[in-house]
GROMACS .gro file of C-alpha atoms in nm:
model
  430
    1UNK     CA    1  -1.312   2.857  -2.712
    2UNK     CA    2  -0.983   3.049  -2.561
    3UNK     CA    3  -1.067   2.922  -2.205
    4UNK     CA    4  -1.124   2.550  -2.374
    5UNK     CA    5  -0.818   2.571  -2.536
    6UNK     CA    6  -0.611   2.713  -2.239
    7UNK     CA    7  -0.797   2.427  -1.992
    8UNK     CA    8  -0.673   2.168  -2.237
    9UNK     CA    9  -0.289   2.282  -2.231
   10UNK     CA   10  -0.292   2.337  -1.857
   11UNK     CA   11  -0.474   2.003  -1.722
   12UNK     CA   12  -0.223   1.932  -1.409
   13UNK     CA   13  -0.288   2.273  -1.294
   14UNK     CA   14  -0.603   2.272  -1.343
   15UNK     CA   15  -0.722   2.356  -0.974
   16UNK     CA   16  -0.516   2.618  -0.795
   17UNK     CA   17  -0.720   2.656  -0.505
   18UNK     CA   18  -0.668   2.525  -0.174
   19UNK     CA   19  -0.951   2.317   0.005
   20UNK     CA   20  -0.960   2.298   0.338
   21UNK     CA   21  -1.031   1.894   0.452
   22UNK     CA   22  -1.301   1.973   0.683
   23UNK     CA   23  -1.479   2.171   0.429
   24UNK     CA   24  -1.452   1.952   0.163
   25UNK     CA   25  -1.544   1.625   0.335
   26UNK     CA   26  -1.862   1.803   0.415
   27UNK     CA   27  -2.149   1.734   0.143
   28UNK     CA   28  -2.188   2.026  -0.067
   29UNK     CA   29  -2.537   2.080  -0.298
   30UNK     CA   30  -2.437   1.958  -0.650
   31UNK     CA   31  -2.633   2.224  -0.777
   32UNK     CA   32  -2.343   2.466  -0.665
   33UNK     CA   33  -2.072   2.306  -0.914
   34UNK     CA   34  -2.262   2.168  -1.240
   35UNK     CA   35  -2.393   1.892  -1.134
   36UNK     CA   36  -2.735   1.742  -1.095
   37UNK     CA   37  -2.913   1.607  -0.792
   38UNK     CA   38  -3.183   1.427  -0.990
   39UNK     CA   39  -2.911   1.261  -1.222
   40UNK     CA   40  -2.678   1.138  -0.990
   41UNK     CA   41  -2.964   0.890  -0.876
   42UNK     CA   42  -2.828   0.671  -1.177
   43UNK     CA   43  -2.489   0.619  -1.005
   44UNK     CA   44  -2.681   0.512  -0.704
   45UNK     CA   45  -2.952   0.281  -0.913
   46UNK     CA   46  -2.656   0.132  -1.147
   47UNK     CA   47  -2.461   0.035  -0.797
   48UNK     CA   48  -2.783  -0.092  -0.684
   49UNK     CA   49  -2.892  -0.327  -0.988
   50UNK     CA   50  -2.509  -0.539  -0.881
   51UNK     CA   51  -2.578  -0.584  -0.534
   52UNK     CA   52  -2.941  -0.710  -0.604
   53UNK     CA   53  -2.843  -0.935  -0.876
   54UNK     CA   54  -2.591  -1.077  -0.588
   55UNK     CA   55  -2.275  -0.998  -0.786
   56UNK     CA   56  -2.149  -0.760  -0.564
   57UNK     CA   57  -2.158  -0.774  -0.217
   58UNK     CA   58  -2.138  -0.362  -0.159
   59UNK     CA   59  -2.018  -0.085  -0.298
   60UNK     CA   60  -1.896   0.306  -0.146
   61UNK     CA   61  -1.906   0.571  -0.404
   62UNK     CA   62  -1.800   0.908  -0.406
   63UNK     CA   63  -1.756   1.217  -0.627
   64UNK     CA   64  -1.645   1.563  -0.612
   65UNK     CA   65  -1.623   1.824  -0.843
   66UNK     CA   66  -1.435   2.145  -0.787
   67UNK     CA   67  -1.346   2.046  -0.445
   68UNK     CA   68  -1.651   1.990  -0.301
   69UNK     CA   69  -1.779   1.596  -0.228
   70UNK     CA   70  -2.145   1.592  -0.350
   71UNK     CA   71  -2.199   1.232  -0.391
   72UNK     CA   72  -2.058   1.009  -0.070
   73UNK     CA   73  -2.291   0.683  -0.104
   74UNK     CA   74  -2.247   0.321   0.042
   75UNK     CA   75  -2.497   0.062  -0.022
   76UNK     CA   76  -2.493  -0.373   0.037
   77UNK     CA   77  -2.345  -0.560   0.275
   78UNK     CA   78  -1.988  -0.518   0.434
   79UNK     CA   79  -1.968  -0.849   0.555
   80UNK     CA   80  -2.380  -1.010   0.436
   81UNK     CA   81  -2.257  -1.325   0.664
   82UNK     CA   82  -2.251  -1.106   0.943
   83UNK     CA   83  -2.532  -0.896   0.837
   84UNK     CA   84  -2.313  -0.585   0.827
   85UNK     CA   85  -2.421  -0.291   0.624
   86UNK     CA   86  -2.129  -0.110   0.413
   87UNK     CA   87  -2.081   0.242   0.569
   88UNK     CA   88  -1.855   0.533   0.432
   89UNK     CA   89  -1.618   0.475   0.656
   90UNK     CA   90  -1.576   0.096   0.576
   91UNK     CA   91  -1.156  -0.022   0.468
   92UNK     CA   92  -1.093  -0.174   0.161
   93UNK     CA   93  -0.797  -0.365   0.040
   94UNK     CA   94  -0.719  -0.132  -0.291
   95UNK     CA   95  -0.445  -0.362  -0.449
   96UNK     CA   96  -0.320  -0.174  -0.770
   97UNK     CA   97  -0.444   0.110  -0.615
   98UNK     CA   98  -0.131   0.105  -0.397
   99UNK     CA   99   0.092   0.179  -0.704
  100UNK     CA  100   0.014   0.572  -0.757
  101UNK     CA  101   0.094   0.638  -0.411
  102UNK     CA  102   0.412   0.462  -0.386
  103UNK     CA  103   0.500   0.629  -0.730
  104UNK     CA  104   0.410   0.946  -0.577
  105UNK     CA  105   0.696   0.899  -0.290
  106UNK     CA  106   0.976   0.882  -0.549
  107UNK     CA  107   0.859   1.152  -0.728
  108UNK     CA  108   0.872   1.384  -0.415
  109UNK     CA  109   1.230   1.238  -0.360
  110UNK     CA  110   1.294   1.328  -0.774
  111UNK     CA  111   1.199   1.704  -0.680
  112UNK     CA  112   1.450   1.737  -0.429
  113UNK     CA  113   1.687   1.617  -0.665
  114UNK     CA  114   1.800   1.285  -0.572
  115UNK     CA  115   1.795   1.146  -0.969
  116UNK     CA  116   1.680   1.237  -1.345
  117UNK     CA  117   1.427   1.006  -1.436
  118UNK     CA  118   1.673   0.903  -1.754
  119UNK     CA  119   1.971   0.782  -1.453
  120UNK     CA  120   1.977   0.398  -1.407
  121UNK     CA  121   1.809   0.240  -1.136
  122UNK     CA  122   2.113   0.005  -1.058
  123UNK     CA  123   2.266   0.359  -0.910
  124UNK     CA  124   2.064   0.278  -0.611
  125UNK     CA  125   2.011  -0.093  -0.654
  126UNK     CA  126   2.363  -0.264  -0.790
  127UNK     CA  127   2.237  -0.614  -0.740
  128UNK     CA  128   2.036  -0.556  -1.138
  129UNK     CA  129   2.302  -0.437  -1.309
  130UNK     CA  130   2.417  -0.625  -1.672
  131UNK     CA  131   2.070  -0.747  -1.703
  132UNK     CA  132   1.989  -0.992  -2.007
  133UNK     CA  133   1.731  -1.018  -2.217
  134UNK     CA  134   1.509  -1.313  -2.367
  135UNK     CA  135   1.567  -1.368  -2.741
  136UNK     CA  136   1.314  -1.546  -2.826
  137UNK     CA  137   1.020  -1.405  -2.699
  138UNK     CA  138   0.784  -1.642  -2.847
  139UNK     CA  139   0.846  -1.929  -2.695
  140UNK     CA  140   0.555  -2.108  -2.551
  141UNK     CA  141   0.619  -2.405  -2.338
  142UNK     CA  142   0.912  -2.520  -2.051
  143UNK     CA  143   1.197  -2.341  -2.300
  144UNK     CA  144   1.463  -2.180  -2.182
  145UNK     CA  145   1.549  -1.903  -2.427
  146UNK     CA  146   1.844  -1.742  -2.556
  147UNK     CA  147   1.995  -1.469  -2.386
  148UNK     CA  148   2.148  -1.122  -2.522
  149UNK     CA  149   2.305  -0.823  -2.324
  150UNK     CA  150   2.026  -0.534  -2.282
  151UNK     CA  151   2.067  -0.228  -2.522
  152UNK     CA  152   1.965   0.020  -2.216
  153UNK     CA  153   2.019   0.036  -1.881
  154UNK     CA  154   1.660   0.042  -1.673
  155UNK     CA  155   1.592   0.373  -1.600
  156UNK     CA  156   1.379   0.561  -1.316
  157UNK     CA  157   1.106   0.630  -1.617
  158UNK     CA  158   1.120   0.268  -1.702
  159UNK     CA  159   1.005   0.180  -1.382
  160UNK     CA  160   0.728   0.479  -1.318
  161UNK     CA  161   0.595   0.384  -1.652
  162UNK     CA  162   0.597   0.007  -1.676
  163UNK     CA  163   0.836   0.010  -1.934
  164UNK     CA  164   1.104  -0.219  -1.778
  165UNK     CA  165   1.090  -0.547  -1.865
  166UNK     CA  166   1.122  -0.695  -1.550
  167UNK     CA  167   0.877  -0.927  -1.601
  168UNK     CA  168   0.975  -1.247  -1.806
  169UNK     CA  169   0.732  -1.517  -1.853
  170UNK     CA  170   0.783  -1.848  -1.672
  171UNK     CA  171   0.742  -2.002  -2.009
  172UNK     CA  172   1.081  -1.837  -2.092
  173UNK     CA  173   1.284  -1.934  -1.760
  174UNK     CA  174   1.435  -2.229  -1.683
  175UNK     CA  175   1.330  -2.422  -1.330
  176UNK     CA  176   1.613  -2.273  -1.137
  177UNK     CA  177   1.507  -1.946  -1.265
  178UNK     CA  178   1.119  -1.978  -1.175
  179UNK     CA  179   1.219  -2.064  -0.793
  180UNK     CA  180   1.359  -1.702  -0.812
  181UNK     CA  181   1.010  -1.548  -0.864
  182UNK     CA  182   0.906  -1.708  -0.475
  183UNK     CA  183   0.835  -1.410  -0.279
  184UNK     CA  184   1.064  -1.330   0.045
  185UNK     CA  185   1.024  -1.200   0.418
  186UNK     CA  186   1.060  -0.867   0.292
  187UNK     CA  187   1.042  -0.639  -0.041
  188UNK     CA  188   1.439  -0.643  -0.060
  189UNK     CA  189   1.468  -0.982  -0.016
  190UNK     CA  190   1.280  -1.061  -0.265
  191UNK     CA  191   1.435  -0.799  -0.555
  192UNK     CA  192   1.767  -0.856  -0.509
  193UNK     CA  193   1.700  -1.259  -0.521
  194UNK     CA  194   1.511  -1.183  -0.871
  195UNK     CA  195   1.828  -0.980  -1.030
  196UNK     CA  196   1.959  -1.280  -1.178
  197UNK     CA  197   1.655  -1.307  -1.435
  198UNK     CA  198   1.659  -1.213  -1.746
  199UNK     CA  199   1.433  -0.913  -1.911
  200UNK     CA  200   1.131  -0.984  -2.139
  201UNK     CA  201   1.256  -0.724  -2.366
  202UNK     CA  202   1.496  -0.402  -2.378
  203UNK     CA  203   1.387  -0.138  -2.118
  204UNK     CA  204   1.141   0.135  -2.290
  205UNK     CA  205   1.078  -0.095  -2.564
  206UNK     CA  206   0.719  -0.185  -2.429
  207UNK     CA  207   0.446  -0.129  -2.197
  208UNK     CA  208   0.394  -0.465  -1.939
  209UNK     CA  209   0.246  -0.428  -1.620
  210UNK     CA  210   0.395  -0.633  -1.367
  211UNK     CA  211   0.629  -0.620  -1.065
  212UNK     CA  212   0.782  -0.213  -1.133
  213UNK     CA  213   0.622  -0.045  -0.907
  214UNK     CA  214   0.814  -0.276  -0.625
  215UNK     CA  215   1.142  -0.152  -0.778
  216UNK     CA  216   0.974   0.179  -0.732
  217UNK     CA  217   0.920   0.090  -0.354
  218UNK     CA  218   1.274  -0.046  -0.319
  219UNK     CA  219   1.396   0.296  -0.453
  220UNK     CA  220   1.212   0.488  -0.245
  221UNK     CA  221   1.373   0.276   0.075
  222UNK     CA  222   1.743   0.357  -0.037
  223UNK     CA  223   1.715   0.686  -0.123
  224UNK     CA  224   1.531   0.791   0.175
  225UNK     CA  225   1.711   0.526   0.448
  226UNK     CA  226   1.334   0.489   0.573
  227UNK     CA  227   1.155   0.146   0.534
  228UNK     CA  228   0.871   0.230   0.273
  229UNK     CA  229   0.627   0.207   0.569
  230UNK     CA  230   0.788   0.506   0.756
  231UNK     CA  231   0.832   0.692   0.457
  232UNK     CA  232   0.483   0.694   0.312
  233UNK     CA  233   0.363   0.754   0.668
  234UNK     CA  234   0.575   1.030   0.743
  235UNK     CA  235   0.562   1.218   0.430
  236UNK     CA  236   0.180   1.151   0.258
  237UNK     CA  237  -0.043   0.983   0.509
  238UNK     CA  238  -0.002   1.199   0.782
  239UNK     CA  239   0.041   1.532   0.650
  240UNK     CA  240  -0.279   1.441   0.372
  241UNK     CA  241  -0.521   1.343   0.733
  242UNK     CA  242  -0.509   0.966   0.541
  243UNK     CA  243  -0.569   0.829   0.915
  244UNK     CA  244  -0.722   0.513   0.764
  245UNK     CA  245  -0.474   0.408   0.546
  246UNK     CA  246  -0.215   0.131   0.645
  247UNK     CA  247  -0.062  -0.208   0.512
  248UNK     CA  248  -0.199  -0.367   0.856
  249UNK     CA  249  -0.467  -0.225   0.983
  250UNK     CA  250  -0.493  -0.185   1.350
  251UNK     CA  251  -0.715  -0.381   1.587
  252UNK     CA  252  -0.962  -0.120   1.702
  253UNK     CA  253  -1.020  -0.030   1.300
  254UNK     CA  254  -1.093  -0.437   1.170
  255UNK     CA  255  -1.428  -0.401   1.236
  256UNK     CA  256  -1.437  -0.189   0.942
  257UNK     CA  257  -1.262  -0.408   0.693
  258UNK     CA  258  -1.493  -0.528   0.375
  259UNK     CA  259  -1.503  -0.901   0.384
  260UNK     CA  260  -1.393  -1.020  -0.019
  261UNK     CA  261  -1.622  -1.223  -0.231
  262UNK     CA  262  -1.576  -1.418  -0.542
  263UNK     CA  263  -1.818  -1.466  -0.861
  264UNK     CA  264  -1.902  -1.856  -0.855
  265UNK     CA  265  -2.116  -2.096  -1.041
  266UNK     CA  266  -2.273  -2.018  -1.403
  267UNK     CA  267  -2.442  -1.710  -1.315
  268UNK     CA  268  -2.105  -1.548  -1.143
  269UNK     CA  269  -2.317  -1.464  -0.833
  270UNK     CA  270  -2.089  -1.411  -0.534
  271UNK     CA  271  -1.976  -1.603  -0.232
  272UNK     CA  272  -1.722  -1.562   0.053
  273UNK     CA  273  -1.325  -1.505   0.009
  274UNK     CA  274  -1.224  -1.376   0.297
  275UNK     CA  275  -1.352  -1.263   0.626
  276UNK     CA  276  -1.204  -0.935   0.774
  277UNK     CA  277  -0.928  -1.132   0.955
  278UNK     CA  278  -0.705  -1.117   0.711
  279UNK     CA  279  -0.600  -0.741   0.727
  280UNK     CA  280  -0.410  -0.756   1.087
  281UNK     CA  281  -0.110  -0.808   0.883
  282UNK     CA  282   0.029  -0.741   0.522
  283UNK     CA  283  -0.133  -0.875   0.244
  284UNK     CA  284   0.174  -1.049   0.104
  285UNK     CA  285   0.249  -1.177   0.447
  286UNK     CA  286   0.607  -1.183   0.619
  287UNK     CA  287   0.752  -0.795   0.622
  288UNK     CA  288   0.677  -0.728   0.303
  289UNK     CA  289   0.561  -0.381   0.212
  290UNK     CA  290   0.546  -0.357  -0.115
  291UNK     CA  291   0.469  -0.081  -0.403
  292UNK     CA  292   0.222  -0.295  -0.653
  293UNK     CA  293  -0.003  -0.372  -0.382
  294UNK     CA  294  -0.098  -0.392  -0.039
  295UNK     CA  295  -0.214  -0.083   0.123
  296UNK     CA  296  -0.574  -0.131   0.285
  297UNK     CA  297  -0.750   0.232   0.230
  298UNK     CA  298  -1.110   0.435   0.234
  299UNK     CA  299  -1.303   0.615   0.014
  300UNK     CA  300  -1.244   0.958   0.190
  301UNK     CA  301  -0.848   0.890   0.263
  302UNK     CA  302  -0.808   0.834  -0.127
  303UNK     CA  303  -1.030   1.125  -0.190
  304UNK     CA  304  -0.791   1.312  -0.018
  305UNK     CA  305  -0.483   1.154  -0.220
  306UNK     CA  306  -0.702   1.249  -0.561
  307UNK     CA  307  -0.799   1.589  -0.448
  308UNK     CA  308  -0.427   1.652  -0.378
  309UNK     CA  309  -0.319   1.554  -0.747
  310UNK     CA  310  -0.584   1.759  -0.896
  311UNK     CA  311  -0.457   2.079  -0.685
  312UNK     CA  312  -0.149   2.054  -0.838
  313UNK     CA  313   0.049   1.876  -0.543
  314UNK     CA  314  -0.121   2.068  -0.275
  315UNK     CA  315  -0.412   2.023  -0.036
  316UNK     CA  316  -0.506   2.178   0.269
  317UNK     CA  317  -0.226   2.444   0.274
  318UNK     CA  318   0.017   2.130   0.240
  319UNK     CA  319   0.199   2.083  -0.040
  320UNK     CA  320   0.353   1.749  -0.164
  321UNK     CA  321   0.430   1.799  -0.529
  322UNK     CA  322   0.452   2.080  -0.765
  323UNK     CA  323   0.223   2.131  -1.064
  324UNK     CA  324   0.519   2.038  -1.305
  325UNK     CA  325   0.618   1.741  -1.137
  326UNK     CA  326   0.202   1.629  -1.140
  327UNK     CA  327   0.204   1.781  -1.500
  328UNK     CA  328   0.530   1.527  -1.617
  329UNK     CA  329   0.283   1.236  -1.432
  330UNK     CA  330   0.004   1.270  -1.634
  331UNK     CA  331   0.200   1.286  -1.952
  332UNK     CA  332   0.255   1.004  -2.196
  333UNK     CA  333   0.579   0.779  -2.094
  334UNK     CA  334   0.474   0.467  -2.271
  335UNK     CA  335   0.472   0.567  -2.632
  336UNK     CA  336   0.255   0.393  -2.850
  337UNK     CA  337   0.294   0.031  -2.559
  338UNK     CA  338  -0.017  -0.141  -2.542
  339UNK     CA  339  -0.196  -0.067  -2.236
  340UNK     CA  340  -0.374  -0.355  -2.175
  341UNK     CA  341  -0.472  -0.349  -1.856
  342UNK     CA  342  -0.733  -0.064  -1.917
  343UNK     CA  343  -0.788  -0.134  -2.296
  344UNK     CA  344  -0.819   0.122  -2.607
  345UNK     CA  345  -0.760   0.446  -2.574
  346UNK     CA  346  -0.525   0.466  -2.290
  347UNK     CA  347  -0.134   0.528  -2.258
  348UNK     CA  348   0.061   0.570  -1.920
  349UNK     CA  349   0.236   0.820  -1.696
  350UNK     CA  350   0.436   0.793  -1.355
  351UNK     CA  351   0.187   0.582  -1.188
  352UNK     CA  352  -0.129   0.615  -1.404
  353UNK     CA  353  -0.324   0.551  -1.666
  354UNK     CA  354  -0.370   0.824  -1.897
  355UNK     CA  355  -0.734   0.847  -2.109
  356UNK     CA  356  -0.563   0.967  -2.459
  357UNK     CA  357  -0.837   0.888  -2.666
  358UNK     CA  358  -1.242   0.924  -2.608
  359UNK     CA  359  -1.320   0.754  -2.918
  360UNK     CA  360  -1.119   0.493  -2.841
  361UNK     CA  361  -1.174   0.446  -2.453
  362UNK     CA  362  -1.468   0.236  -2.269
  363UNK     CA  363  -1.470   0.525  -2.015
  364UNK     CA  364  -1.639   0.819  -2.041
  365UNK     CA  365  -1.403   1.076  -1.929
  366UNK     CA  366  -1.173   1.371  -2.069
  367UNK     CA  367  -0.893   1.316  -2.264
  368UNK     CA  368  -0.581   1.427  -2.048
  369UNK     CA  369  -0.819   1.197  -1.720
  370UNK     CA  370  -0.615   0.996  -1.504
  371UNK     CA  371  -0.653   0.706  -1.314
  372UNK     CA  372  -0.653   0.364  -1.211
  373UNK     CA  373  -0.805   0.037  -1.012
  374UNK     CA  374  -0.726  -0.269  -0.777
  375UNK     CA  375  -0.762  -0.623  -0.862
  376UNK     CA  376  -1.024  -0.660  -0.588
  377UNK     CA  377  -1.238  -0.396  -0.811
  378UNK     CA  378  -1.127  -0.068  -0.632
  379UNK     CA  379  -1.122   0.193  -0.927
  380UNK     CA  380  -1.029   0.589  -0.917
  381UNK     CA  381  -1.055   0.844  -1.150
  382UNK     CA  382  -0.935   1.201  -1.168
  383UNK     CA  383  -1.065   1.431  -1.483
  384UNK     CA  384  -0.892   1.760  -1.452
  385UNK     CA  385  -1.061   1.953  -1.733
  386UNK     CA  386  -1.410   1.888  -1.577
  387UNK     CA  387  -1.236   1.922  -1.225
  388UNK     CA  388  -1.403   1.598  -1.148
  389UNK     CA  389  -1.273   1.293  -0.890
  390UNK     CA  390  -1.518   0.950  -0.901
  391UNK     CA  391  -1.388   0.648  -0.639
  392UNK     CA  392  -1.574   0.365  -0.604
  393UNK     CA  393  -1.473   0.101  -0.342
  394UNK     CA  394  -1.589  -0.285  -0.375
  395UNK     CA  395  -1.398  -0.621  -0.299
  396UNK     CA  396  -1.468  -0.866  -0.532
  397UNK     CA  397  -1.150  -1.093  -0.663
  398UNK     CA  398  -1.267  -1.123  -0.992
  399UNK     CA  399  -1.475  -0.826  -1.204
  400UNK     CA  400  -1.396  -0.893  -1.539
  401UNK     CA  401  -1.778  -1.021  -1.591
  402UNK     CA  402  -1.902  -0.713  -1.478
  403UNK     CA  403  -1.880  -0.337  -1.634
  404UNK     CA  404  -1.928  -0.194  -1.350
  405UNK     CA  405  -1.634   0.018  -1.334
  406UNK     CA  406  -1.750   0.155  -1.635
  407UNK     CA  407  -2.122   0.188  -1.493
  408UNK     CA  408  -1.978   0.389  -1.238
  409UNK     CA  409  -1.762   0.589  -1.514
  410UNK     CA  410  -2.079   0.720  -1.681
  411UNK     CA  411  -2.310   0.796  -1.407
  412UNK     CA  412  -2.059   0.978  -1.228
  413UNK     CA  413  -2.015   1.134  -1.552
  414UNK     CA  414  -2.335   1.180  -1.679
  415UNK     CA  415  -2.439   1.421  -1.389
  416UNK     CA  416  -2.263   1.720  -1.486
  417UNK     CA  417  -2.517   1.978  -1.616
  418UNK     CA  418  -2.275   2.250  -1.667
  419UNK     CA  419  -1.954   2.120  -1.834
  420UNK     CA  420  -1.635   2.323  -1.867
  421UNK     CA  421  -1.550   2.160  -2.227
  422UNK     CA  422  -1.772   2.331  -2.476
  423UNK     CA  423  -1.957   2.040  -2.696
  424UNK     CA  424  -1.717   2.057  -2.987
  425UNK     CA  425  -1.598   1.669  -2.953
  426UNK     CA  426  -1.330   1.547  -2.763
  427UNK     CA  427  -0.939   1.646  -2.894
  428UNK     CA  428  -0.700   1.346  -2.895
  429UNK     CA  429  -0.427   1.417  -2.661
  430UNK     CA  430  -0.049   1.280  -2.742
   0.00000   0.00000   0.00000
């Protein structure tokens, strides 16, 4: 009970230990860490059961657990029109997936003391300052709504946290104002043109998932001087070994882009989005590197990312972040806000989704588990109590249909044989 109870109020720093890359990209016996061999065949059938029934095209698992990878799995088709088989090594666009990253990059420019998280963002971006906001919230159709001065100022946590209110509904704009929404050449471009709307609500008064984690991006340019590109390069790709991990990818990698299917018809089955093509430049088109999406990625690369976070910062005698700073990430910023986008049971940090609540959640993991998924059904997960990382890597534009990000959640789950949370029920963690 005292180490359960001493796990619980430590979860950032949870794993101390360095791993070396090359040791823990190797397969290790799951045996050796809790887990079982014979159970883990359910993450592998439940992937399986999609891809037959034609709603996915393929699918690349993995899973670690104390820093060692004992699950590394592709199955389907990369590109079935091309009769190529998914392999490990295969590049996925990962969307949302793109947003703890880039949150990550300010948060290494908040430890060396550039801003609080409670200073105004218009320090470094003047074009938002003496925002409005919409009175009249409930307006449903072509109305332009009244306008009030903001209470607050939008703050660094606002924008970590999704707490901003930078996204107003078209519903509440008026023509001249929905033209400013177009997207530009280039992530600047297109913030600064947006500072004349209005907020959907006072900063930190709700939880909305939208457009923040660009402001987040545009923050990171300005406080650096580096174009986001450079930065993220420079100072988490390259020192983490992320070699596959770009917002174009080059020409010698495209053969190992995931095409991206769609569910159509009545029975949702899939057909073809978009070939591989489409990666040679950014996903947004133009210039424009951006912090809510974007980044194409692989399993390992955001293995890497994940197994950094659960060491506290560090990985592979490199350290990014300190175990406080990953400790303030993973704790509640959005009050009691409504998240959403990953249902009951969840609140949000700087740049994730925080499990609060197992009796609550769909998922299966610890309270105190971070994580958090792409719109093209890309989903990570990081559980620090069971010292546990699950990815799972498909491309599929719609997945609402389908649970299997939740599938994935309990199989991965499911295989640990020797827990380090005694069977007592979960806690609920504020």
């Amino acid at each position: 009970m005292k180490k359960f109870i001493q796990i619980i109020f430590t979860l950032s720093a949870a794993i101390t230990a360095n791993v070396s890359i090359a040791e823990a990209l190797t397969k290790s016996t799951p045996e050796e860490v809790g887990i079982s061999s014979e159970r883990l065949n359910n993450v592998t059938n439940a992937m399986r059961r999609y891809i037959d029934r034609n709603e996915l095209a393929g699918v690349v698992t993995l899973i670690s657990r104390k820093g060692k990878i004992v699950h590394f799995e592709s199955q389907g088709w990369k590109s079935k029109e091309r009769s190529e088989e998914m392999s490990n090594d295969t590049i996925f666009t990962i969307m949302s997936m793109t947003k703890p990253i880039v949150s990550v990059a300010l948060m290494m420019l908040y430890e060396e003391g550039y801003f609080l998280l409670t200073d105004p963002i218009e320090d470094w971006i003047p074009e938002i300052s003496d925002k409005q906001v919409i009175i009249d919230p409930e307006c449903l159709q072509n109305c332009v709504s009244a306008r009030r001065e903001a209470e607050s100022k939008i703050t660094f946590r606002h924008v970590l946290a999704h707490t901003s209110g930078l996204d107003p509904s078209r519903d509440n704009l008026g023509k001249d104002e929905i033209d400013l929404l177009a997207r530009k050449n280039t992530l600047e471009e297109t913030i600064v043109n947006r500072a004349r709307l209005p907020l959907a609500f006072d900063p930190g008064e709700s939880w909305q998932y939208g457009s923040s984690t660009d402001y987040v991006a545009l923050l990171v340019e300005r406080i650096s001087g580096k174009p986001l590109k450079e930065f993220l390069q420079e100072r988490i790709f390259d020192p983490l070994g992320m070699d596959d991990t770009y917002y174009e990818v080059p020409d010698e990698k495209r053969s190992r882009v995931s095409a991206v299917y769609s569910p159509d018809g009545p029975d949702q089955t899939i057909k073809l989005a978009r070939n591989n093509e489409y990666s040679s430049r950014p996903l947004f088109g133009g210039d424009f590197y951006g912090g809510t999406a974007g980044l194409y990625s692989t399993a390992s690369d955001y293995w890497r990312f994940s197994q950094m976070l659960l060491n506290g910062g560090e990985l592979n005698e490199t350290r990014l972040l300190s175990p406080k700073t990953i400790s303030l990430m993973i704790s509640n910023h959005s009050g009691d806000g409504d998240v959403y986008i990953r249902g009951p049971g969840y609140s949000f940090g700087l740049g994730f989704g925080i499990l609060s609540n197992a009796g609550e959640a769909r998922d299966p993991l610890t309270p105190g588990s971070f994580t958090w998924g792409g719109a093209w059904g890309t989903i990570f997960f990081v559980d620090p109590v069971e010292e546990m990382i699950g990815i799972m890597m498909t491309q599929i534009t719609s997945y609402r249909h389908l649970t299997v990000r939740q599938d994935f959640g309990v199989t991965a789950m499911q295989s640990i044989v020797d827990s380090n949370m005694p069977v007592i029920g979960y806690p609920i963690i504020p």
